[in-house]
Amino acid sequence: MDQIKKESVLTRYSSINELSTADQFLLKEAKHAAEKAYAPYSKFNVGCALLLENGVLIRGSNQENIAYPSGLCAERVAIFYAGSEHPDVPVLTMAITVKAQNYIVDEPIMSCGACLQSISEYEMKFEKPIRMILQGETGEIFISENGTRAFLPFQFFVKQLKL
Ligand code: THU
């Protein structure tokens, strides 16, 4: 239960101009990624950008499928690509944003539980939280400095699985 004490608080910003230059850049990259989403069914384009410790930038977007569960969220497209192409390099920061095709999303979207669990795997692997920057198409920006802990305080930890 010591997880609770480590639970982080989200920092809220009212404008992208309040972010550091590096965070602004990453959030803009996530917005570019959202333009490349393949979301003909939900019409809900999600974009994700990752900054790796070696300076490499990775972008991902949601990829849907007519057999709905076969599609994948933007976050997992990006983090699995990072894990496969740069297996030894920690992810420092992840920016996530959305651009719905038929309306404006004016608040941050939270990653789904499956994405949070997947992201947390890489936090455990490198023993380092992945900072998360969240924004809708417009509006407030939330930053979690402690990574997935802010959203998944009771997550499944590897130490609980005695292998
Ligand atoms: N989606 C993401 O890409 N990330 C999330 O964290 C939530 C949902 C995608 C999945 C699907 O393509 C669309 O958004 C609507 O659920």
Tab-separated table of C-alpha atoms and ligand atoms in Angstrom:
chain	number	residue	atom	x	y	z
A	1	MET	CA	0.000	0.000	0.000
A	2	ASP	CA	3.032	2.278	-0.043
A	3	GLN	CA	1.978	2.896	-3.637
A	4	ILE	CA	-0.587	5.376	-2.358
A	5	LYS	CA	2.023	7.626	-0.809
A	6	LYS	CA	3.907	7.744	-4.082
A	7	GLU	CA	0.798	8.700	-6.024
A	8	SER	CA	1.494	11.904	-7.858
A	9	VAL	CA	-0.574	14.996	-8.329
A	10	LEU	CA	-1.325	16.362	-11.745
A	11	THR	CA	-0.038	19.796	-12.570
A	12	ARG	CA	-2.465	21.848	-14.632
A	13	TYR	CA	-1.569	24.502	-17.178
A	14	SER	CA	-4.004	26.740	-18.997
A	15	SER	CA	-1.876	27.267	-22.105
A	16	ILE	CA	0.851	25.490	-24.046
A	17	ASN	CA	2.952	28.645	-23.673
A	18	GLU	CA	3.368	27.840	-19.964
A	19	LEU	CA	5.232	24.620	-20.779
A	20	SER	CA	8.977	24.270	-21.265
A	21	THR	CA	10.198	24.464	-24.843
A	22	ALA	CA	10.852	20.717	-24.869
A	23	ASP	CA	7.341	19.904	-23.608
A	24	GLN	CA	5.756	22.302	-26.101
A	25	PHE	CA	7.668	20.586	-28.893
A	26	LEU	CA	6.572	17.120	-27.786
A	27	LEU	CA	2.932	18.137	-27.484
A	28	LYS	CA	3.030	19.628	-30.980
A	29	GLU	CA	4.556	16.395	-32.259
A	30	ALA	CA	1.659	14.487	-30.678
A	31	LYS	CA	-0.722	16.794	-32.537
A	32	HIS	CA	1.058	15.971	-35.814
A	33	ALA	CA	0.772	12.284	-34.954
A	34	ALA	CA	-2.995	12.631	-34.434
A	35	GLU	CA	-3.313	13.849	-38.028
A	36	LYS	CA	-1.984	10.473	-39.165
A	37	ALA	CA	-4.386	8.363	-37.110
A	38	TYR	CA	-6.440	5.734	-38.897
A	39	ALA	CA	-9.776	6.163	-37.145
A	40	PRO	CA	-12.569	5.697	-39.715
A	41	TYR	CA	-14.876	4.066	-37.150
A	42	SER	CA	-14.609	6.226	-34.039
A	43	LYS	CA	-13.533	9.370	-35.931
A	44	PHE	CA	-11.497	10.081	-32.826
A	45	ASN	CA	-7.867	10.679	-33.780
A	46	VAL	CA	-5.406	10.223	-30.956
A	47	GLY	CA	-1.765	11.241	-31.236
A	48	CYS	CA	1.152	10.329	-29.041
A	49	ALA	CA	4.772	11.460	-29.037
A	50	LEU	CA	7.586	10.000	-26.968
A	51	LEU	CA	10.937	11.510	-26.097
A	52	LEU	CA	13.579	8.889	-25.373
A	53	GLU	CA	16.582	9.431	-23.146
A	54	ASN	CA	18.865	9.401	-26.198
A	55	GLY	CA	16.902	12.259	-27.773
A	56	VAL	CA	15.012	10.077	-30.249
A	57	LEU	CA	11.428	11.135	-30.912
A	58	ILE	CA	8.741	8.547	-31.646
A	59	ARG	CA	5.225	9.259	-32.803
A	60	GLY	CA	2.202	6.993	-32.785
A	61	SER	CA	-1.475	7.255	-33.570
A	62	ASN	CA	-4.472	5.011	-33.076
A	63	GLN	CA	-4.936	2.384	-35.770
A	64	GLU	CA	-8.445	0.993	-36.008
A	65	ASN	CA	-9.821	-2.126	-37.623
A	66	ILE	CA	-13.223	-3.224	-38.838
A	67	ALA	CA	-12.870	-6.055	-36.306
A	68	TYR	CA	-12.869	-3.429	-33.576
A	69	PRO	CA	-10.735	-5.104	-30.875
A	70	SER	CA	-7.945	-5.618	-33.414
A	71	GLY	CA	-7.231	-1.897	-33.466
A	72	LEU	CA	-4.681	-0.318	-31.162
A	73	CYS	CA	-4.470	2.928	-29.193
A	74	ALA	CA	-1.925	5.605	-30.055
A	75	GLU	CA	-0.030	5.171	-26.787
A	76	ARG	CA	0.576	1.475	-27.313
A	77	VAL	CA	1.509	1.944	-30.975
A	78	ALA	CA	4.177	4.403	-29.828
A	79	ILE	CA	5.458	2.655	-26.705
A	80	PHE	CA	5.646	-0.773	-28.349
A	81	TYR	CA	7.563	0.740	-31.246
A	82	ALA	CA	9.958	2.329	-28.736
A	83	GLY	CA	10.297	-0.995	-26.925
A	84	SER	CA	11.037	-2.879	-30.110
A	85	GLU	CA	13.360	-0.380	-31.814
A	86	HIS	CA	15.122	1.021	-28.735
A	87	PRO	CA	14.881	-1.748	-26.134
A	88	ASP	CA	17.664	-0.337	-23.953
A	89	VAL	CA	16.628	3.306	-23.951
A	90	PRO	CA	14.242	4.677	-21.297
A	91	VAL	CA	11.306	6.840	-22.322
A	92	LEU	CA	11.426	10.191	-20.540
A	93	THR	CA	8.194	11.863	-21.565
A	94	MET	CA	5.008	11.011	-23.423
A	95	ALA	CA	2.553	13.564	-24.850
A	96	ILE	CA	-0.990	12.496	-25.724
A	97	THR	CA	-3.600	14.512	-27.529
A	98	VAL	CA	-6.747	14.083	-29.575
A	99	LYS	CA	-8.430	15.566	-32.598
A	100	ALA	CA	-11.978	14.317	-33.038
A	101	GLN	CA	-13.105	14.545	-36.662
A	102	ASN	CA	-16.519	16.072	-35.974
A	103	TYR	CA	-16.164	18.173	-32.838
A	104	ILE	CA	-13.626	19.894	-30.646
A	105	VAL	CA	-12.325	18.050	-27.588
A	106	ASP	CA	-11.547	20.844	-25.136
A	107	GLU	CA	-10.232	18.789	-22.227
A	108	PRO	CA	-7.402	16.263	-21.867
A	109	ILE	CA	-8.153	12.639	-22.624
A	110	MET	CA	-6.838	10.046	-20.189
A	111	SER	CA	-5.131	6.953	-21.488
A	112	CYS	CA	-7.242	3.813	-21.238
A	113	GLY	CA	-6.417	1.206	-18.602
A	114	ALA	CA	-4.739	-1.138	-21.068
A	115	CYS	CA	-2.448	1.675	-22.237
A	116	LEU	CA	-1.625	2.707	-18.666
A	117	GLN	CA	-0.708	-0.874	-17.819
A	118	SER	CA	1.450	-1.098	-20.956
A	119	ILE	CA	3.189	2.211	-20.232
A	120	SER	CA	3.784	1.168	-16.625
A	121	GLU	CA	5.632	-1.920	-17.828
A	122	TYR	CA	8.349	0.317	-19.287
A	123	GLU	CA	8.419	2.439	-16.135
A	124	MET	CA	9.122	-0.733	-14.181
A	125	LYS	CA	11.634	-1.969	-16.752
A	126	PHE	CA	13.733	1.188	-16.452
A	127	GLU	CA	12.743	2.012	-12.846
A	128	LYS	CA	11.860	5.491	-14.005
A	129	PRO	CA	8.470	7.179	-14.335
A	130	ILE	CA	7.442	8.330	-17.793
A	131	ARG	CA	6.261	11.939	-17.543
A	132	MET	CA	2.868	12.296	-19.187
A	133	ILE	CA	1.559	15.435	-20.902
A	134	LEU	CA	-2.130	15.390	-21.784
A	135	GLN	CA	-4.237	17.817	-23.764
A	136	GLY	CA	-7.413	17.673	-25.829
A	137	GLU	CA	-7.410	19.536	-29.129
A	138	THR	CA	-7.678	22.708	-27.052
A	139	GLY	CA	-7.947	23.664	-23.407
A	140	GLU	CA	-6.089	22.792	-20.238
A	141	ILE	CA	-2.951	20.695	-20.157
A	142	PHE	CA	-2.298	18.131	-17.412
A	143	ILE	CA	1.190	16.919	-16.634
A	144	SER	CA	1.969	13.931	-14.440
A	145	GLU	CA	5.591	14.085	-13.323
A	146	ASN	CA	5.236	10.621	-11.752
A	147	GLY	CA	3.987	8.934	-14.877
A	148	THR	CA	1.154	6.416	-14.738
A	149	ARG	CA	0.960	6.566	-10.930
A	150	ALA	CA	-1.330	9.582	-11.177
A	151	PHE	CA	-3.904	7.574	-13.101
A	152	LEU	CA	-3.288	4.021	-11.919
A	153	PRO	CA	-2.265	4.201	-8.252
A	154	PHE	CA	-3.090	0.553	-7.548
A	155	GLN	CA	-1.380	-0.866	-10.581
A	156	PHE	CA	-0.201	-4.463	-10.844
A	157	PHE	CA	3.474	-4.557	-9.854
A	158	VAL	CA	5.972	-7.126	-10.958
A	159	LYS	CA	7.144	-7.700	-7.371
A	160	GLN	CA	3.694	-9.119	-6.613
A	161	LEU	CA	4.259	-11.866	-9.176
A	162	LYS	CA	6.833	-14.181	-7.649
A	163	LEU	CA	8.522	-15.800	-10.633
B	1	THU	N1	-7.810	5.638	-28.052
B	1	THU	C1	-6.466	5.866	-27.979
B	1	THU	O1	-5.762	5.868	-28.992
B	1	THU	N2	-5.929	6.087	-26.766
B	1	THU	C2	-6.635	6.110	-25.592
B	1	THU	O2	-6.036	6.207	-24.527
B	1	THU	C3	-8.084	6.009	-25.616
B	1	THU	C4	-8.685	5.625	-26.897
B	1	THU	C5	-8.400	5.363	-29.350
B	1	THU	C6	-8.895	3.965	-29.530
B	1	THU	C7	-9.938	4.141	-30.606
B	1	THU	O3	-9.289	4.092	-31.859
B	1	THU	C8	-10.469	5.544	-30.388
B	1	THU	O4	-9.522	6.197	-29.551
B	1	THU	C9	-11.835	5.595	-29.714
B	1	THU	O5	-11.841	4.843	-28.564
